[in-house]
Tab-separated table of C-alpha atoms in Angstrom:
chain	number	residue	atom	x	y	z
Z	155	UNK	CA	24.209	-2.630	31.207
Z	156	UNK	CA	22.151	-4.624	33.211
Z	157	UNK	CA	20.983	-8.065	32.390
Z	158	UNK	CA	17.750	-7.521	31.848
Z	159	UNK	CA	18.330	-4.542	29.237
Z	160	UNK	CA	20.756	-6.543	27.389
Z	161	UNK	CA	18.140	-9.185	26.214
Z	162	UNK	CA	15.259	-6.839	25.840
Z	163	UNK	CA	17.641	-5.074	22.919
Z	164	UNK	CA	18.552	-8.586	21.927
Z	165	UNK	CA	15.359	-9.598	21.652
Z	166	UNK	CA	14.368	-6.426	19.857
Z	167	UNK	CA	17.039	-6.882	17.247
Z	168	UNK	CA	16.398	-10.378	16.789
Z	169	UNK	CA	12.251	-9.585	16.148
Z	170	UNK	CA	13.371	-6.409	13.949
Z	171	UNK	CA	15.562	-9.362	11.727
Z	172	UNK	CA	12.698	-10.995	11.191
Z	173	UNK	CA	10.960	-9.023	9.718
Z	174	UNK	CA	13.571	-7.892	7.544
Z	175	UNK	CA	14.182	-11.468	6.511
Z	176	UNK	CA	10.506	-12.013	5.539
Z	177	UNK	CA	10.844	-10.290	2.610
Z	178	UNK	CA	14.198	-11.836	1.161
Z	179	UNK	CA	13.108	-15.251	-1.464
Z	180	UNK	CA	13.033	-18.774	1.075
Z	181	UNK	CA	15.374	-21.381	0.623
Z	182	UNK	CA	13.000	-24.948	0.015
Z	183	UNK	CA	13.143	-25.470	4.173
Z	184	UNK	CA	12.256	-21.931	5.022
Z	185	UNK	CA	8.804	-20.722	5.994
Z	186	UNK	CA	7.632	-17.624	7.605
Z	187	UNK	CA	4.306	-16.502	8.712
Z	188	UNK	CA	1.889	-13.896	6.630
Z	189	UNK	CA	2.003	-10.978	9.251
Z	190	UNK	CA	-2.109	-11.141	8.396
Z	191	UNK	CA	-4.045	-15.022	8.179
Z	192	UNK	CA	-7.314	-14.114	9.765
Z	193	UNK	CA	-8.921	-16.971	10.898
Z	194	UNK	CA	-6.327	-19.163	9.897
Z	195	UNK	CA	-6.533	-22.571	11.395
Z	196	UNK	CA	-3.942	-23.915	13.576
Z	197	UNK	CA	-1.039	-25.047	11.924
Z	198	UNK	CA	-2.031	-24.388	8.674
Z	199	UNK	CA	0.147	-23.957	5.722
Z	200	UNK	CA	0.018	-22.929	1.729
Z	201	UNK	CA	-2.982	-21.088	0.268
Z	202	UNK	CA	-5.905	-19.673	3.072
Z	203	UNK	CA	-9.107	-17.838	2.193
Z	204	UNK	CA	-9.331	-14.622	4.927
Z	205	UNK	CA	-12.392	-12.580	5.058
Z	206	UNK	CA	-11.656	-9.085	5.796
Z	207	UNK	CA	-14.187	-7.206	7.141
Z	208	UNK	CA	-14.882	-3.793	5.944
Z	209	UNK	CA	-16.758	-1.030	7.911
Z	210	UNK	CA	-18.570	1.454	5.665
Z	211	UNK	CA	-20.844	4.724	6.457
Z	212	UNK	CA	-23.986	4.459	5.596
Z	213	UNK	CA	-25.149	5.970	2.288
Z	214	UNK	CA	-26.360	9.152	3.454
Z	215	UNK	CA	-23.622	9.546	5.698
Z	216	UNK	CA	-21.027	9.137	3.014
Z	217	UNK	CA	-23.120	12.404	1.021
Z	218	UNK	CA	-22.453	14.389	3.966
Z	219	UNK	CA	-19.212	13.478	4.697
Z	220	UNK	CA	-18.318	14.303	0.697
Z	221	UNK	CA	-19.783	17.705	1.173
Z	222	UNK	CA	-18.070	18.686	4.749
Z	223	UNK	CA	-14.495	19.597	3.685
Z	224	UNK	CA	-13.616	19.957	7.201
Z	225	UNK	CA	-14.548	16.324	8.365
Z	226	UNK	CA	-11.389	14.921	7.940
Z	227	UNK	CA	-9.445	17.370	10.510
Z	228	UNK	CA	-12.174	15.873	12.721
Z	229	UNK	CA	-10.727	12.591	12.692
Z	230	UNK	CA	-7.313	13.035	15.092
Z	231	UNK	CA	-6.801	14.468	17.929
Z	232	UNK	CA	-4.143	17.484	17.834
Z	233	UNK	CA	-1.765	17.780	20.700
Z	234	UNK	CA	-2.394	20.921	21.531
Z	235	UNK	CA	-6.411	19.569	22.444
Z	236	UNK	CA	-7.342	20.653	25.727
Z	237	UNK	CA	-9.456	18.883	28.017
Z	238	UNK	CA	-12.133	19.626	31.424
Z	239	UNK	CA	-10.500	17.586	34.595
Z	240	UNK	CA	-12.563	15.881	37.241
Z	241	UNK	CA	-11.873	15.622	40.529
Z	242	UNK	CA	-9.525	13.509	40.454
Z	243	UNK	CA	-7.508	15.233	38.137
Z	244	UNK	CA	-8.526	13.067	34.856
Z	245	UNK	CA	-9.760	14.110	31.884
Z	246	UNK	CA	-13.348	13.887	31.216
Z	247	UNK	CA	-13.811	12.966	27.299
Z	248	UNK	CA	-17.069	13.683	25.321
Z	249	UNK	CA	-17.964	10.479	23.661
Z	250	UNK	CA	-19.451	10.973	20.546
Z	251	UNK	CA	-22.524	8.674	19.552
Z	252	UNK	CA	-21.126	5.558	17.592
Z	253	UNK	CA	-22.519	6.124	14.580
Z	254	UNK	CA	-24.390	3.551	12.187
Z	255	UNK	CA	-22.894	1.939	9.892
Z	256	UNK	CA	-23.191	-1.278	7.096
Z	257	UNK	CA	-20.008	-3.202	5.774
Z	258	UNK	CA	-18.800	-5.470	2.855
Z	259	UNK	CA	-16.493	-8.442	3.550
Z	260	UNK	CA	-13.707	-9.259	0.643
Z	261	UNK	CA	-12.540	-12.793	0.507
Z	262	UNK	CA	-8.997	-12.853	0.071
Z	263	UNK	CA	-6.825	-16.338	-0.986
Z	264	UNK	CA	-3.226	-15.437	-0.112
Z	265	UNK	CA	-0.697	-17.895	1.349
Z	266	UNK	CA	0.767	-18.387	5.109
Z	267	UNK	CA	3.642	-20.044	4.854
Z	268	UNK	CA	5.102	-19.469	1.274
Z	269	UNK	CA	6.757	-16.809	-0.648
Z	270	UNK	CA	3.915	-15.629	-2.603
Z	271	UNK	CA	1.666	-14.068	-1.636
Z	272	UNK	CA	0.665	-12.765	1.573
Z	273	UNK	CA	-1.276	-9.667	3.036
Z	274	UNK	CA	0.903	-7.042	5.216
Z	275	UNK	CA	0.175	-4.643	7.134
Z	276	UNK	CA	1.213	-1.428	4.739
Z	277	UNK	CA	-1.571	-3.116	2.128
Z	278	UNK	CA	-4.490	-2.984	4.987
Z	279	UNK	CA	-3.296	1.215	5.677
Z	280	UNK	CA	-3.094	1.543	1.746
Z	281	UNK	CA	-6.662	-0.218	1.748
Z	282	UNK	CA	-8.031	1.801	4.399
Z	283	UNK	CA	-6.720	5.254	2.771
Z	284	UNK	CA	-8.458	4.239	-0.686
Z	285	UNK	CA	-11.633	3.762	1.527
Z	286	UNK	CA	-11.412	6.775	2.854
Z	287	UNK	CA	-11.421	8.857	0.086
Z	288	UNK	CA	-14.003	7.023	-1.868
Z	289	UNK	CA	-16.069	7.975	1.550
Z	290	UNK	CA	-15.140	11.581	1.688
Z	291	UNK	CA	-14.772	12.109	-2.104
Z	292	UNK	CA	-15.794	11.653	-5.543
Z	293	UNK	CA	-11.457	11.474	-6.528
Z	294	UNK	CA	-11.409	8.012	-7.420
Z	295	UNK	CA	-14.710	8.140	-9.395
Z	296	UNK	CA	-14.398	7.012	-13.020
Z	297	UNK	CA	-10.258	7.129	-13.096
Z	298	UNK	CA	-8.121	5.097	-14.151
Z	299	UNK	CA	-5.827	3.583	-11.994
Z	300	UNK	CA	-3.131	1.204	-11.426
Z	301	UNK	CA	-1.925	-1.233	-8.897
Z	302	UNK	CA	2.016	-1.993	-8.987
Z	303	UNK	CA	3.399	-5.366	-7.150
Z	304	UNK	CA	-0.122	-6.093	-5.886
Z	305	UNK	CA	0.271	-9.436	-4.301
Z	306	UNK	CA	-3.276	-10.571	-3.280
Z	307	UNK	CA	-4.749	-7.375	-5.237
Z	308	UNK	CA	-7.002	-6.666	-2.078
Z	309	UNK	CA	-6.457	-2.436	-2.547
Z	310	UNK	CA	-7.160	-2.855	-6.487
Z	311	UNK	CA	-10.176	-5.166	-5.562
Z	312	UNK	CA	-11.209	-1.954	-3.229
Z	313	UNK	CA	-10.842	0.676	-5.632
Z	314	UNK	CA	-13.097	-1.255	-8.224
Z	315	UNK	CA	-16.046	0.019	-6.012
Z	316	UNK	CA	-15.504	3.338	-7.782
Z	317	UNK	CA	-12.768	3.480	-10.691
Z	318	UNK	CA	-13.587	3.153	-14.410
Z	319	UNK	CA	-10.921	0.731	-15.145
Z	320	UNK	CA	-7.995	-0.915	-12.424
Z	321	UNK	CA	-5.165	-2.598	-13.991
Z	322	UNK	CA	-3.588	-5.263	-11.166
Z	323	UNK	CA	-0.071	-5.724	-11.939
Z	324	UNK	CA	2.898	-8.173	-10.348
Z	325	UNK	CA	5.400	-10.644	-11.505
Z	326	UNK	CA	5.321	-14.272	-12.198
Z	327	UNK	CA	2.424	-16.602	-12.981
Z	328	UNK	CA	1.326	-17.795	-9.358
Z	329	UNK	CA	1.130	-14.642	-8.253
Z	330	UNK	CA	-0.940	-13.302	-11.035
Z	331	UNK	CA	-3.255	-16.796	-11.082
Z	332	UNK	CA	-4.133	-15.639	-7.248
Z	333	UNK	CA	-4.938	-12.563	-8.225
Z	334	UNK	CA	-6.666	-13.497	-10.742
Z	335	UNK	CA	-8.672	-15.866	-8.564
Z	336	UNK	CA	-9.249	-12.372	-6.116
Z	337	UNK	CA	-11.115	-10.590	-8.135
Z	338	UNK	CA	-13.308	-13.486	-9.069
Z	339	UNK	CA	-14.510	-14.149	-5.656
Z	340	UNK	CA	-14.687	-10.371	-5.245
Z	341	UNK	CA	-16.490	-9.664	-8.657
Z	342	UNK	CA	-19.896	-8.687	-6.418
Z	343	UNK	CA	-18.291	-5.592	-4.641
Z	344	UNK	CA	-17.242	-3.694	-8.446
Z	345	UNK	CA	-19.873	-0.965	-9.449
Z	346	UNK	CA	-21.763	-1.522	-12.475
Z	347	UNK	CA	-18.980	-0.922	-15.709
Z	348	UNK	CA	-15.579	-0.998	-13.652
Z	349	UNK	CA	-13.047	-2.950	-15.548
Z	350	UNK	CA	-10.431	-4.990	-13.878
Z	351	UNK	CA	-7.494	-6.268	-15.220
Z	352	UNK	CA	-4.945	-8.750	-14.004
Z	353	UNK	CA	-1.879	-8.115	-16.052
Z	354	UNK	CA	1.821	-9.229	-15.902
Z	355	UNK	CA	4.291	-6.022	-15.067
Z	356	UNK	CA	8.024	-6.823	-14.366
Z	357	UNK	CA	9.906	-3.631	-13.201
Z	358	UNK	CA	13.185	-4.457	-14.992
Z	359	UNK	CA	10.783	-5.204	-18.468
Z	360	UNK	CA	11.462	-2.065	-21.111
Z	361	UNK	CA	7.604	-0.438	-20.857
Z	362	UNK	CA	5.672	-0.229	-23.150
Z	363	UNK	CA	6.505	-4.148	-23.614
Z	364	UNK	CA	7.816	-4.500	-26.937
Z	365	UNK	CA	5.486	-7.130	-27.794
Z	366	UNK	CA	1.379	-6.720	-27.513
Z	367	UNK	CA	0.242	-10.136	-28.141
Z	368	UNK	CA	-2.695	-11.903	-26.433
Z	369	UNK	CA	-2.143	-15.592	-28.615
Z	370	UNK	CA	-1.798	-18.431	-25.851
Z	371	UNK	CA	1.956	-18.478	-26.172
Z	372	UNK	CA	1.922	-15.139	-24.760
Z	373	UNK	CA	-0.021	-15.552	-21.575
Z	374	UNK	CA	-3.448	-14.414	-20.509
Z	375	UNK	CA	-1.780	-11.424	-18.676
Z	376	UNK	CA	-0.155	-9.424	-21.435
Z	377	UNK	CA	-0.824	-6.642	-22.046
Z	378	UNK	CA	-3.307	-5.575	-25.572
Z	379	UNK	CA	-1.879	-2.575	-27.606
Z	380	UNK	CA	-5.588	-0.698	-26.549
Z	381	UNK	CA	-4.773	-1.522	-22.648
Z	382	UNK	CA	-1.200	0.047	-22.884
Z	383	UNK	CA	-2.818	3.115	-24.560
Z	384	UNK	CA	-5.273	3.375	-21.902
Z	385	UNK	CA	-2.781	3.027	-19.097
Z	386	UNK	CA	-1.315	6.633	-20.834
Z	387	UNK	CA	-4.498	8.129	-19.380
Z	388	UNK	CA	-3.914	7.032	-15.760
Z	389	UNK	CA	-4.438	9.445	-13.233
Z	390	UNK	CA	-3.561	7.268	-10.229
Z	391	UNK	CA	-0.918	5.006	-9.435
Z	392	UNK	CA	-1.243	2.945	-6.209
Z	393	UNK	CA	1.580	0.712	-4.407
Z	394	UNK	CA	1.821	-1.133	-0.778
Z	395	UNK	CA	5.433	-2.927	0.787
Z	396	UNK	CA	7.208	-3.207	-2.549
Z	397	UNK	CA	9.936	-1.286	-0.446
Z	398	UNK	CA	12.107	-3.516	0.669
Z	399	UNK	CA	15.552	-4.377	-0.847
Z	400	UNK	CA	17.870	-1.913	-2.460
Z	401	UNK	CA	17.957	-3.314	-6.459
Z	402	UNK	CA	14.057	-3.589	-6.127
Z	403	UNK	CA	13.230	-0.468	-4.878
Z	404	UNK	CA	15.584	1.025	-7.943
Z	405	UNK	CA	13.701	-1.082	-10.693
Z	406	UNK	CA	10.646	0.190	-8.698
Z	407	UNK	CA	11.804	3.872	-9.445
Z	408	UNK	CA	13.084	3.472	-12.859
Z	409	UNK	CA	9.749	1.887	-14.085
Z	410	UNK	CA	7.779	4.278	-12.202
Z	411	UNK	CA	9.582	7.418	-14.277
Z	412	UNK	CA	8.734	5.675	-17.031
Z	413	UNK	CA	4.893	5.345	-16.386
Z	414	UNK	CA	4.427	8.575	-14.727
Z	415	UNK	CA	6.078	10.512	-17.907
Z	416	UNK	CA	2.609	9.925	-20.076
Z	417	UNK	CA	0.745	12.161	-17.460
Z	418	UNK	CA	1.889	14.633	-15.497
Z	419	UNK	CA	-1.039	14.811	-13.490
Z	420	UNK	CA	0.033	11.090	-12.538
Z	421	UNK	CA	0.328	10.422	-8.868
Z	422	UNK	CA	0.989	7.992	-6.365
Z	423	UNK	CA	0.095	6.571	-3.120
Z	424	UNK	CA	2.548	4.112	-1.604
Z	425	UNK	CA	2.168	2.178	1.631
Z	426	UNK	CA	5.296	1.056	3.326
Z	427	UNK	CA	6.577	-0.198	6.681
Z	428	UNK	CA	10.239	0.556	7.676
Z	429	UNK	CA	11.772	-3.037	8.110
Z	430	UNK	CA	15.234	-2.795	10.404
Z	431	UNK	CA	18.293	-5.056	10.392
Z	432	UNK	CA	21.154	-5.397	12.270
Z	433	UNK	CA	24.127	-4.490	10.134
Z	434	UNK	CA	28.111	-4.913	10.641
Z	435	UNK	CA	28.473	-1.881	8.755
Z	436	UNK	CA	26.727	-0.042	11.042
Z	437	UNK	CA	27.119	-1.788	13.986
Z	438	UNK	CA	23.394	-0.476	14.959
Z	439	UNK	CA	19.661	-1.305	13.960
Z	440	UNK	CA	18.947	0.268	11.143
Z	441	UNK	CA	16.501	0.643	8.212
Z	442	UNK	CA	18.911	1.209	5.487
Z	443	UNK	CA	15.799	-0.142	2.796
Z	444	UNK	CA	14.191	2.734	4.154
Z	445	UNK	CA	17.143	5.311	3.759
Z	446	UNK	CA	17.551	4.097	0.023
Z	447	UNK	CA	13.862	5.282	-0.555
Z	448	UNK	CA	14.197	8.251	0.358
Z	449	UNK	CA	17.092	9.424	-0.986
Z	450	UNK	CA	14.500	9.112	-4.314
Z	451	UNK	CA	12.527	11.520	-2.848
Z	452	UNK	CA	12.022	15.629	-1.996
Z	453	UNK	CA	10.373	16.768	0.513
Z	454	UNK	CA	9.245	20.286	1.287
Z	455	UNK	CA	11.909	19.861	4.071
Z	456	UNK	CA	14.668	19.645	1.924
Z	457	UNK	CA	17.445	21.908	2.532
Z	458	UNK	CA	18.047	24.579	0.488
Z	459	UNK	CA	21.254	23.459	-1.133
Z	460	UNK	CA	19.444	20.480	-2.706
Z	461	UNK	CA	16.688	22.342	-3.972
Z	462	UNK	CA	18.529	25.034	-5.720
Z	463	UNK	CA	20.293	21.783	-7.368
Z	464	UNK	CA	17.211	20.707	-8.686
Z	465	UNK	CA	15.614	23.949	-9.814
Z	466	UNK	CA	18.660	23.695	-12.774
Z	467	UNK	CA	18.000	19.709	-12.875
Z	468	UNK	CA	17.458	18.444	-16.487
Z	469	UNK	CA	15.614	15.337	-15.475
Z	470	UNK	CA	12.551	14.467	-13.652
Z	471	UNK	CA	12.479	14.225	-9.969
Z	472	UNK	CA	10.284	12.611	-7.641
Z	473	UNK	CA	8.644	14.845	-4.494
Z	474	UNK	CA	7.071	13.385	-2.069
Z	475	UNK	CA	4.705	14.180	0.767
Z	476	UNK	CA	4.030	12.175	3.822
Z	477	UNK	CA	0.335	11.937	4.883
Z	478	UNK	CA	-0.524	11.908	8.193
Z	479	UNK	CA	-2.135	8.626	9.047
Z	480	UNK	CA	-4.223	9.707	12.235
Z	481	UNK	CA	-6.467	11.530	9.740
Z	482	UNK	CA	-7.037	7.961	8.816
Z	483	UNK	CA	-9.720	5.510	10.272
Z	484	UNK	CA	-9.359	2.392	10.348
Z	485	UNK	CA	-12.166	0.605	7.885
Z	486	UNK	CA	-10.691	-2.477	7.918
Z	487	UNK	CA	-10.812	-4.732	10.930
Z	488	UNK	CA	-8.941	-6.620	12.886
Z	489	UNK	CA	-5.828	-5.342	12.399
Z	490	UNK	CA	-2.662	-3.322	13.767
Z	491	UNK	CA	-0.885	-0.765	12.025
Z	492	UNK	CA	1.924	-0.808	14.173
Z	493	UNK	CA	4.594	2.549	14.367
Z	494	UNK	CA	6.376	1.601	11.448
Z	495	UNK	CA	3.966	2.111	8.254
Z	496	UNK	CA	4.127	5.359	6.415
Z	497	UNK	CA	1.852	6.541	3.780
Z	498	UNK	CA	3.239	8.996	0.856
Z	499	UNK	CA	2.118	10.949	-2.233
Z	500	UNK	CA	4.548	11.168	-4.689
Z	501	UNK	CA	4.162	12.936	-8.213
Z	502	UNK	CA	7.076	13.009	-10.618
Z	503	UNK	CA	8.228	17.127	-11.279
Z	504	UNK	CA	10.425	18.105	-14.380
């Protein structure tokens, strides 16, 4: 192997570590960088307000787009297109007339250099997929819906623009106090009667909590006995890079079971990038977070062994179904989705 080889892979591995490590808790002298801080100053640490910029079809636009049901196999480009050559043997492409647009801008405060919160990358494709069916769609009209391990709440914020009621749910008071804060700077962008809720939801709690209290010794995010019974009659279930570490993605499992078993028209969309380490196990790169969550799922290219298992299963499954982000735009700006995010419907099956 030549030199230069050598420390490309090392250098891979050693990026690929990183951003492994960015989701494992900080020692007190550790600090890593939010893989999104746009228009962060210069050496600038702790809590940063980003404006995100949002591009949006115009109104009459969006009605058309709802009523083509073909528009969105207009969006990528199939590899079997074929295309007119010049003379020079390269291919001469149609370009289609940008077309007009307006956009929004949502103020988000999430910290750089701490361990709470920050926005990723899988949240912006999650974001962009929620915008994209409120374009081409009336699905997320007047549902209710609910956002697990939110972080900065910026997809919940989103989805306010159309839902009837949007519970934001994470851990731990700073995080939910920054949510919290979120939605108030965002408050201009919900339609008319959306509700919003900021509400506490550990994944290794029993649910329902065995407690509905809303006294001051409880917290200002518990949950009321009315909001648990309205969370039964959730339709949509919406998650972005809570994948990450093996005992979290099983609490993230077990509590999902729970909340999809009210409603088994439940489903939900989860954004998540593949985050690779270098193991001694394995001796090799790998994304064994990634590995773990699947092995929750079926696919409709499972083989046929595993299948017939679960046809005679007595418990709940999960199936799941990747969705092909090319069909996609981006709506958000300024950003990179990189090769590693995946997007996936999952609904749990008895």
């Amino acid at each position: 192997m030549s030199k230069t080889v050598g420390a490309t892979i090392l250098i891979d591995c050693m990026e690929r570590k990183v951003e492994e490590d960015v989701r494992q808790p900080l020692s007190s002298s550790e600090q890593v960088m939010s893989e999104v801080h746009l228009g962060c100053p210069p050496n600038h640490s702790g809590p940063h307000l980003s404006h995100f910029t949002i591009s949006l079809p115009l109104p009459h636009e969006n009605s058309t787009l709802r009523g083509n049901a073909d528009a969105v196999g207009d969006i990528s480009i199939s590899a079997s297109t074929s295309f007119d050559l010049d003379e020079d043997g390269d291919p001469i492409l149609t370009r289609r007339k940008k077309s007009p647009s307006h956009h929004l801008v949502l103020t988000i405060q999430h910290n750089i250099t701490s361990s709470i919160p920050k926005v990723w990358r899988a949240e912006l494709v999650l974001a962009d997929f929620v915008l994209h069916v409120m374009s081409m769609s009336s699905d997320f009209d007047k549902v209710v819906a609910l956002e697990l391990g939110a972080g900065t709440g910026l997809v919940g914020i989103l989805l306010a623009r159309a839902a009837k009621t949007v519970f934001i749910t994470d851990h731990g008071d700073e995080v939910l106090e920054n949510c919290d804060k979120n939605v108030d700077l965002n408050a201009e962008i919900f339609h008319g009667k959306a509700s919003v809720h900021v509400r506490e939801l550990d994944w290794k709690d029993s649910w329902p909590p065995q407690e509905t209290d809303t006294s001051p010794s409880k917290g200002r995010y518990s949950w009321t006995q009315s909001e648990t019974e309205e969370l039964k009659k959730a339709s949509l279930l919406l998650a972005a890079d809570v994948i990450y570490s093996d005992d979290l993605t099983d609490a993230f499992f077990s509590i999902l079971k729970k909340l999809m078993s009210d409603n088994p028209e439940k489903v939900l969309y989860l954004a998540m990038e593949k985050r690779y380490n270098f193991t001694l196990d394995d001796l090799d790169v790998v994304a064994n977070g990634y590995s773990h969550f699947r092995s929750y799922l079926i696919t409709e290219k499972a083989d046929d062994a595993r299948c017939n298992l679960l046809d005679s299963a007595s418990e709940p499954f999960f199936v799941g179904e990747q969705i092909d982000l090319r069909c996609i735009p981006c709506y958000v700006r300024d950003y990179n989705r990189g090769n590693d995010v995946e997007l996936w419907k999952i609904k749990l099956k008895s």
